[in-house]
Amino acid sequence: MQHHPIPHKIDRIIPWEGRDYRYFSGTAYLGMGSVPAFEKHIIQGIQQYGPNHGASRFSNVQLEVYDALEQQFAREAGAPFGALLSSGFMAGYLSQTLLYALADEVWAAPDAHPAILPAHFQPDPSQSFGEYAQECIERSHHTKGKTIAILSNAVDTILPSVHDFHWVKQLSAENTYYLLIDDSHAFGLLGKGIYGTYGQWKSLPARLIVVGSLGKALAIPAGMILGDAFFIEKVKNSAIFRGASPAAPGYCEAFLNAESLYSRQQSLLQENMEYFFGHLDEDTKAALRYDPRFPVVTFRNSGWAQKLLDKGVMISSFSYPRPEDAPVDRIILSAYHTKEDLDLLAAAVREQ
């Protein structure tokens, strides 16, 4: 599908070549960019801290907003400690790099994001998450005295599917396990409030590390690592963390002041998901793949993107994660969509 360059921010309507299209793509699940009060918080944060902060977190003059965000995020997520970075990809990359050095073996889920994969790892994309989990259980009972790193997304955004990690309880107790979960598509959507799935899985018999981007549902260009004292100390003592510029501080300040706005947008998104899924007949549902807890819909057959574009609906359609992969057509629902948008979408899908 061809690209659509635009000279303005993305919203629920995209004007292109003389026609307005309803936009059902991207990762702005909570639609925070369309909330004036949130934009005001960002502007106020920039006025307080400036447009950027390019110095190390360990320079002699430090901005207090970073520690404040780490402490709040960890506390609300139910994690011992947090580490804030400038992007979710950096958070994932740094975490898997440190884990790779700690572990004897690395077991990566088939849909694990490239950010949390060691460079030479290539999971089997034909394997289901259930098959992967069963393989991990079986391998664990043929392994003894090893430190094993298990790498997975919280959500398969392509299928889509919300992953369950209770199977970790079935792993052999003869090994030590690290469980690294990428919450990039869970922050703001799943788990506790806007703080992701750490609290949901922290009682599993594994040392839990949750990483992810705050730049999707939460609209903050930053990344977060949640974990225990041992691992977060390794993160903060690493050359990458010490040498990299931190996140833009104004956005971090905005996050700290936007809890009620996030909560409101979560409610709106939930209403929109229930409304849209409730307006699909059984035949239409049979042609789709979705989880009612997650605002992404995919198709059992290809070729939907152009058909929906002809109806005035622009959905996600591109090769991912590698350029040689087949394009994936996906509908992404957001809190900023109106009932009129959802009615148009439902009618366009039903007519195909």
Short mmCIF file of C-alpha atoms in Angstrom, two decimals:
data_model
loop_
_atom_site.label_atom_id
_atom_site.label_comp_id
_atom_site.label_asym_id
_atom_site.label_seq_id
_atom_site.Cartn_x
_atom_site.Cartn_y
_atom_site.Cartn_z
CA MET A 1 0.00 0.00 0.00
CA GLN A 2 1.39 3.43 -0.92
CA HIS A 3 2.53 5.93 1.68
CA HIS A 4 0.57 9.07 2.54
CA PRO A 5 2.95 11.87 3.63
CA ILE A 6 1.13 14.67 5.47
CA PRO A 7 2.38 18.06 6.78
CA HIS A 8 0.48 18.04 10.08
CA LYS A 9 -0.18 15.88 13.12
CA ILE A 10 -2.11 12.67 12.71
CA ASP A 11 -5.67 12.71 13.99
CA ARG A 12 -8.84 10.72 13.44
CA ILE A 13 -9.32 12.29 9.98
CA ILE A 14 -6.55 12.38 7.36
CA PRO A 15 -7.08 14.69 4.36
CA TRP A 16 -5.33 13.31 1.29
CA GLU A 17 -5.67 14.20 -2.38
CA GLY A 18 -8.91 16.10 -1.88
CA ARG A 19 -10.68 13.51 0.27
CA ASP A 20 -11.00 12.99 4.03
CA TYR A 21 -10.23 9.50 5.33
CA ARG A 22 -11.12 8.11 8.75
CA TYR A 23 -7.83 7.03 10.25
CA PHE A 24 -7.67 3.64 11.99
CA SER A 25 -3.92 3.10 12.17
CA GLY A 26 -0.92 4.04 14.33
CA THR A 27 -0.38 3.33 18.01
CA ALA A 28 -2.10 6.33 19.62
CA TYR A 29 -4.51 4.00 21.40
CA LEU A 30 -5.57 6.56 24.00
CA GLY A 31 -5.62 9.45 21.52
CA MET A 32 -3.60 11.67 23.84
CA GLY A 33 -2.42 13.91 21.01
CA SER A 34 -6.01 15.05 20.53
CA VAL A 35 -6.50 16.05 24.19
CA PRO A 36 -5.95 19.83 24.55
CA ALA A 37 -5.32 19.56 28.30
CA PHE A 38 -2.52 17.06 27.63
CA GLU A 39 -0.91 19.36 25.07
CA LYS A 40 -1.10 22.14 27.66
CA HIS A 41 0.76 19.95 30.17
CA ILE A 42 3.47 19.33 27.57
CA ILE A 43 3.84 23.02 26.82
CA GLN A 44 4.05 23.80 30.52
CA GLY A 45 6.63 21.05 30.97
CA ILE A 46 8.77 22.46 28.16
CA GLN A 47 8.49 25.93 29.66
CA GLN A 48 9.66 24.54 33.00
CA TYR A 49 12.50 22.30 31.79
CA GLY A 50 13.30 23.49 28.27
CA PRO A 51 12.91 21.65 24.95
CA ASN A 52 15.48 18.95 25.70
CA HIS A 53 18.19 17.84 28.13
CA GLY A 54 21.24 16.42 26.40
CA ALA A 55 23.45 15.78 29.44
CA SER A 56 24.01 12.43 31.13
CA ARG A 57 21.72 11.48 33.99
CA PHE A 58 24.91 11.41 36.09
CA SER A 59 26.16 14.93 35.33
CA ASN A 60 26.73 17.23 38.29
CA VAL A 61 23.43 19.11 37.70
CA GLN A 62 20.45 16.76 37.45
CA LEU A 63 16.76 17.26 36.73
CA GLU A 64 14.50 15.92 39.46
CA VAL A 65 11.70 14.99 37.05
CA TYR A 66 13.49 11.81 35.96
CA ASP A 67 13.74 10.34 39.45
CA ALA A 68 10.15 11.40 40.13
CA LEU A 69 8.84 9.59 37.04
CA GLU A 70 10.86 6.43 37.75
CA GLN A 71 9.65 6.28 41.32
CA GLN A 72 5.99 6.89 40.46
CA PHE A 73 5.96 4.43 37.59
CA ALA A 74 7.64 1.68 39.61
CA ARG A 75 5.42 2.26 42.64
CA GLU A 76 2.17 2.22 40.66
CA ALA A 77 3.28 -0.76 38.55
CA GLY A 78 4.12 -2.77 41.67
CA ALA A 79 7.81 -3.00 40.77
CA PRO A 80 10.75 -2.47 43.14
CA PHE A 81 12.58 -0.03 40.84
CA GLY A 82 12.40 1.64 37.45
CA ALA A 83 14.85 3.10 34.95
CA LEU A 84 13.80 5.74 32.43
CA LEU A 85 15.41 5.90 28.99
CA SER A 86 14.89 7.97 25.88
CA SER A 87 13.01 5.27 23.94
CA GLY A 88 11.33 1.93 24.32
CA PHE A 89 13.69 0.36 21.81
CA MET A 90 16.67 1.44 23.90
CA ALA A 91 15.00 0.07 27.04
CA GLY A 92 14.48 -3.29 25.35
CA TYR A 93 17.90 -3.38 23.72
CA LEU A 94 19.77 -2.55 26.92
CA SER A 95 17.77 -5.10 28.94
CA GLN A 96 18.28 -7.99 26.53
CA THR A 97 21.97 -7.13 26.19
CA LEU A 98 22.45 -7.32 29.95
CA LEU A 99 20.38 -10.50 30.17
CA TYR A 100 22.32 -12.16 27.37
CA ALA A 101 25.48 -11.72 29.43
CA LEU A 102 23.79 -13.15 32.56
CA ALA A 103 22.04 -16.15 31.02
CA ASP A 104 23.31 -19.53 29.93
CA GLU A 105 20.42 -19.90 27.50
CA VAL A 106 17.94 -17.51 25.85
CA TRP A 107 14.45 -18.69 24.85
CA ALA A 108 12.66 -16.14 22.67
CA ALA A 109 8.95 -16.18 21.85
CA PRO A 110 7.98 -16.29 18.16
CA ASP A 111 6.55 -12.75 18.22
CA ALA A 112 9.28 -11.15 20.36
CA HIS A 113 9.98 -7.60 19.21
CA PRO A 114 13.40 -6.95 17.62
CA ALA A 115 14.22 -4.61 20.52
CA ILE A 116 14.37 -7.52 22.97
CA LEU A 117 16.08 -10.02 20.65
CA PRO A 118 19.84 -10.62 20.58
CA ALA A 119 21.17 -9.73 17.14
CA HIS A 120 21.57 -13.28 15.84
CA PHE A 121 18.23 -14.59 17.14
CA GLN A 122 15.51 -15.41 14.63
CA PRO A 123 12.42 -16.97 16.27
CA ASP A 124 10.19 -19.27 14.25
CA PRO A 125 7.26 -17.08 13.11
CA SER A 126 5.17 -20.16 12.28
CA GLN A 127 5.21 -21.29 15.91
CA SER A 128 2.23 -20.27 18.05
CA PHE A 129 2.72 -18.75 21.49
CA GLY A 130 1.09 -21.82 23.03
CA GLU A 131 3.53 -24.10 21.23
CA TYR A 132 6.41 -21.92 22.39
CA ALA A 133 5.22 -22.07 26.01
CA GLN A 134 4.94 -25.86 25.88
CA GLU A 135 8.41 -26.10 24.35
CA CYS A 136 9.83 -23.96 27.18
CA ILE A 137 8.20 -26.22 29.79
CA GLU A 138 9.57 -29.36 28.16
CA ARG A 139 13.06 -27.91 27.68
CA SER A 140 13.17 -26.78 31.30
CA HIS A 141 12.66 -30.36 32.50
CA HIS A 142 15.62 -31.50 30.39
CA THR A 143 17.85 -28.73 31.75
CA LYS A 144 19.43 -28.43 35.17
CA GLY A 145 21.39 -25.73 36.95
CA LYS A 146 21.10 -23.17 34.17
CA THR A 147 20.19 -19.47 34.13
CA ILE A 148 17.60 -19.04 31.41
CA ALA A 149 16.28 -15.79 29.92
CA ILE A 150 12.73 -15.96 28.53
CA LEU A 151 11.92 -13.11 26.12
CA SER A 152 8.40 -12.20 25.02
CA ASN A 153 6.01 -9.41 24.17
CA ALA A 154 3.05 -8.86 26.46
CA VAL A 155 0.86 -8.73 23.36
CA ASP A 156 1.10 -10.17 19.87
CA THR A 157 -0.04 -7.10 17.94
CA ILE A 158 -0.12 -8.91 14.61
CA LEU A 159 -2.39 -11.83 15.51
CA PRO A 160 -3.56 -10.08 17.83
CA SER A 161 -3.45 -11.86 21.19
CA VAL A 162 -2.87 -10.91 24.83
CA HIS A 163 -0.34 -13.37 26.26
CA ASP A 164 -0.80 -15.36 29.46
CA PHE A 165 2.34 -16.29 31.40
CA HIS A 166 0.89 -18.60 34.05
CA TRP A 167 2.68 -21.46 32.27
CA VAL A 168 5.93 -20.20 33.81
CA LYS A 169 4.78 -21.95 37.01
CA GLN A 170 5.23 -25.27 35.20
CA LEU A 171 8.93 -24.72 34.50
CA SER A 172 11.39 -26.98 36.30
CA ALA A 173 12.60 -25.58 39.61
CA GLU A 174 16.09 -26.88 38.80
CA ASN A 175 16.95 -23.67 36.92
CA THR A 176 16.98 -19.91 37.51
CA TYR A 177 14.70 -17.91 35.18
CA TYR A 178 14.55 -14.33 34.03
CA LEU A 179 11.29 -13.33 32.34
CA LEU A 180 11.64 -10.26 30.12
CA ILE A 181 8.28 -8.91 28.92
CA ASP A 182 7.97 -6.08 26.41
CA ASP A 183 4.99 -3.97 27.53
CA SER A 184 5.20 -1.39 24.73
CA HIS A 185 1.64 -2.22 23.63
CA ALA A 186 0.43 -2.90 27.18
CA PHE A 187 1.36 0.35 28.93
CA GLY A 188 -1.83 2.40 29.07
CA LEU A 189 -4.00 -0.55 28.04
CA LEU A 190 -3.43 -3.68 30.13
CA GLY A 191 -2.59 -4.52 33.70
CA LYS A 192 -2.77 -2.01 36.54
CA GLY A 193 -4.12 1.37 35.44
CA ILE A 194 -1.74 2.74 32.83
CA TYR A 195 1.30 0.98 34.28
CA GLY A 196 1.29 -2.33 32.46
CA THR A 197 1.58 -5.96 33.45
CA TYR A 198 4.42 -6.05 36.01
CA GLY A 199 2.02 -6.42 38.95
CA GLN A 200 0.15 -9.18 37.12
CA TRP A 201 3.22 -11.41 36.73
CA LYS A 202 5.53 -10.47 39.61
CA SER A 203 4.56 -13.55 41.67
CA LEU A 204 5.73 -16.00 39.01
CA PRO A 205 8.80 -18.14 39.84
CA ALA A 206 11.07 -15.98 37.69
CA ARG A 207 12.98 -12.73 38.09
CA LEU A 208 10.66 -10.37 36.23
CA ILE A 209 11.82 -7.53 34.01
CA VAL A 210 9.25 -5.44 32.14
CA VAL A 211 10.36 -2.99 29.47
CA GLY A 212 8.58 -0.87 26.94
CA SER A 213 7.86 2.31 25.09
CA LEU A 214 5.87 5.11 26.70
CA GLY A 215 5.44 6.61 23.23
CA LYS A 216 2.43 4.60 22.12
CA ALA A 217 -0.71 4.74 24.28
CA LEU A 218 0.93 7.13 26.77
CA ALA A 219 2.29 9.54 24.10
CA ILE A 220 5.57 10.20 25.93
CA PRO A 221 8.79 9.79 23.88
CA ALA A 222 10.59 7.65 26.44
CA GLY A 223 11.18 4.06 27.51
CA MET A 224 10.89 2.31 30.86
CA ILE A 225 12.59 -0.69 32.50
CA LEU A 226 11.00 -2.20 35.63
CA GLY A 227 12.81 -4.74 37.75
CA ASP A 228 14.51 -5.65 41.01
CA ALA A 229 17.39 -3.80 42.64
CA PHE A 230 20.03 -6.10 41.15
CA PHE A 231 18.94 -5.63 37.56
CA ILE A 232 18.13 -1.92 37.71
CA GLU A 233 21.52 -1.28 39.28
CA LYS A 234 23.10 -3.07 36.32
CA VAL A 235 21.03 -0.91 33.97
CA LYS A 236 22.03 2.36 35.62
CA ASN A 237 25.70 1.39 35.86
CA SER A 238 25.87 0.45 32.18
CA ALA A 239 27.78 2.60 29.71
CA ILE A 240 24.64 2.90 27.58
CA PHE A 241 22.51 4.33 30.38
CA ARG A 242 25.24 6.61 31.68
CA GLY A 243 26.31 7.81 28.24
CA ALA A 244 22.95 8.29 26.52
CA SER A 245 20.90 11.45 26.68
CA PRO A 246 17.72 10.99 28.72
CA ALA A 247 14.14 11.55 27.64
CA ALA A 248 12.90 15.10 26.96
CA PRO A 249 12.08 16.36 30.47
CA GLY A 250 9.04 18.45 29.54
CA TYR A 251 7.17 15.37 28.37
CA CYS A 252 8.12 13.55 31.57
CA GLU A 253 6.67 16.40 33.61
CA ALA A 254 3.51 16.23 31.50
CA PHE A 255 3.16 12.53 32.26
CA LEU A 256 3.31 13.18 36.00
CA ASN A 257 0.42 15.64 35.71
CA ALA A 258 -1.81 13.68 33.34
CA GLU A 259 -3.08 10.72 35.41
CA SER A 260 -6.72 11.81 35.31
CA LEU A 261 -6.52 12.46 31.55
CA TYR A 262 -5.12 8.98 30.91
CA SER A 263 -7.88 7.46 33.02
CA ARG A 264 -10.58 9.32 31.09
CA GLN A 265 -9.10 8.27 27.74
CA GLN A 266 -8.93 4.64 28.89
CA SER A 267 -12.67 4.76 29.59
CA LEU A 268 -13.37 6.26 26.17
CA LEU A 269 -11.29 3.59 24.44
CA GLN A 270 -13.09 0.84 26.33
CA GLU A 271 -16.44 2.30 25.26
CA ASN A 272 -15.27 2.47 21.64
CA MET A 273 -14.07 -1.14 21.63
CA GLU A 274 -17.33 -2.40 23.10
CA TYR A 275 -19.32 -0.27 20.64
CA PHE A 276 -17.43 -1.44 17.55
CA PHE A 277 -17.26 -5.12 18.46
CA GLY A 278 -20.95 -4.97 19.40
CA HIS A 279 -21.86 -3.70 15.92
CA LEU A 280 -20.36 -6.64 14.03
CA ASP A 281 -22.55 -9.51 12.91
CA GLU A 282 -21.38 -13.10 13.28
CA ASP A 283 -20.38 -13.47 9.62
CA THR A 284 -18.18 -10.38 9.85
CA LYS A 285 -16.62 -11.54 13.12
CA ALA A 286 -15.71 -14.82 11.45
CA ALA A 287 -13.56 -12.90 8.93
CA LEU A 288 -11.66 -11.05 11.67
CA ARG A 289 -9.17 -11.78 14.43
CA TYR A 290 -9.35 -9.75 17.63
CA ASP A 291 -9.24 -9.88 21.42
CA PRO A 292 -11.95 -7.74 23.07
CA ARG A 293 -9.35 -6.52 25.61
CA PHE A 294 -7.11 -5.01 22.94
CA PRO A 295 -7.86 -2.31 20.31
CA VAL A 296 -6.36 -4.05 17.26
CA VAL A 297 -8.24 -6.08 14.65
CA THR A 298 -6.66 -8.16 11.89
CA PHE A 299 -8.10 -10.18 9.05
CA ARG A 300 -8.11 -13.87 8.22
CA ASN A 301 -7.57 -13.01 4.54
CA SER A 302 -5.39 -10.36 2.89
CA GLY A 303 -6.39 -7.47 0.63
CA TRP A 304 -8.55 -5.45 3.02
CA ALA A 305 -6.54 -2.23 3.09
CA GLN A 306 -7.34 -1.05 -0.43
CA LYS A 307 -10.99 -2.10 -0.19
CA LEU A 308 -11.46 -0.10 2.99
CA LEU A 309 -9.52 2.86 1.57
CA ASP A 310 -12.04 2.97 -1.27
CA LYS A 311 -14.71 3.31 1.43
CA GLY A 312 -12.91 6.24 3.06
CA VAL A 313 -11.24 4.19 5.81
CA MET A 314 -7.45 4.19 6.14
CA ILE A 315 -6.04 1.25 8.12
CA SER A 316 -2.52 0.05 8.89
CA SER A 317 -0.89 -1.92 6.06
CA PHE A 318 2.87 -2.43 5.78
CA SER A 319 5.52 -5.15 5.94
CA TYR A 320 6.60 -5.84 9.53
CA PRO A 321 9.03 -6.27 11.14
CA ARG A 322 11.26 -7.00 8.11
CA PRO A 323 10.86 -5.42 4.68
CA GLU A 324 10.58 -8.86 3.06
CA ASP A 325 7.62 -9.83 5.28
CA ALA A 326 4.14 -9.81 3.78
CA PRO A 327 2.10 -6.66 4.50
CA VAL A 328 -0.15 -6.96 7.54
CA ASP A 329 -3.57 -5.26 7.39
CA ARG A 330 -4.76 -4.05 10.79
CA ILE A 331 -7.52 -1.84 12.19
CA ILE A 332 -6.44 0.17 15.23
CA LEU A 333 -9.14 1.67 17.43
CA SER A 334 -8.46 4.78 19.49
CA ALA A 335 -10.11 6.78 22.23
CA TYR A 336 -10.39 9.73 19.84
CA HIS A 337 -12.74 7.94 17.46
CA THR A 338 -16.36 9.05 17.47
CA LYS A 339 -19.40 6.82 17.19
CA GLU A 340 -19.82 8.13 13.64
CA ASP A 341 -16.30 6.95 12.81
CA LEU A 342 -17.02 3.53 14.26
CA ASP A 343 -20.34 3.24 12.42
CA LEU A 344 -18.61 4.02 9.13
CA LEU A 345 -15.87 1.49 9.89
CA ALA A 346 -18.32 -1.25 10.88
CA ALA A 347 -20.38 -0.70 7.74
CA ALA A 348 -17.27 -0.76 5.52
CA VAL A 349 -16.08 -4.00 7.09
CA ARG A 350 -19.50 -5.64 6.87
CA GLU A 351 -19.76 -4.81 3.14
CA GLN A 352 -16.55 -6.64 2.20
#
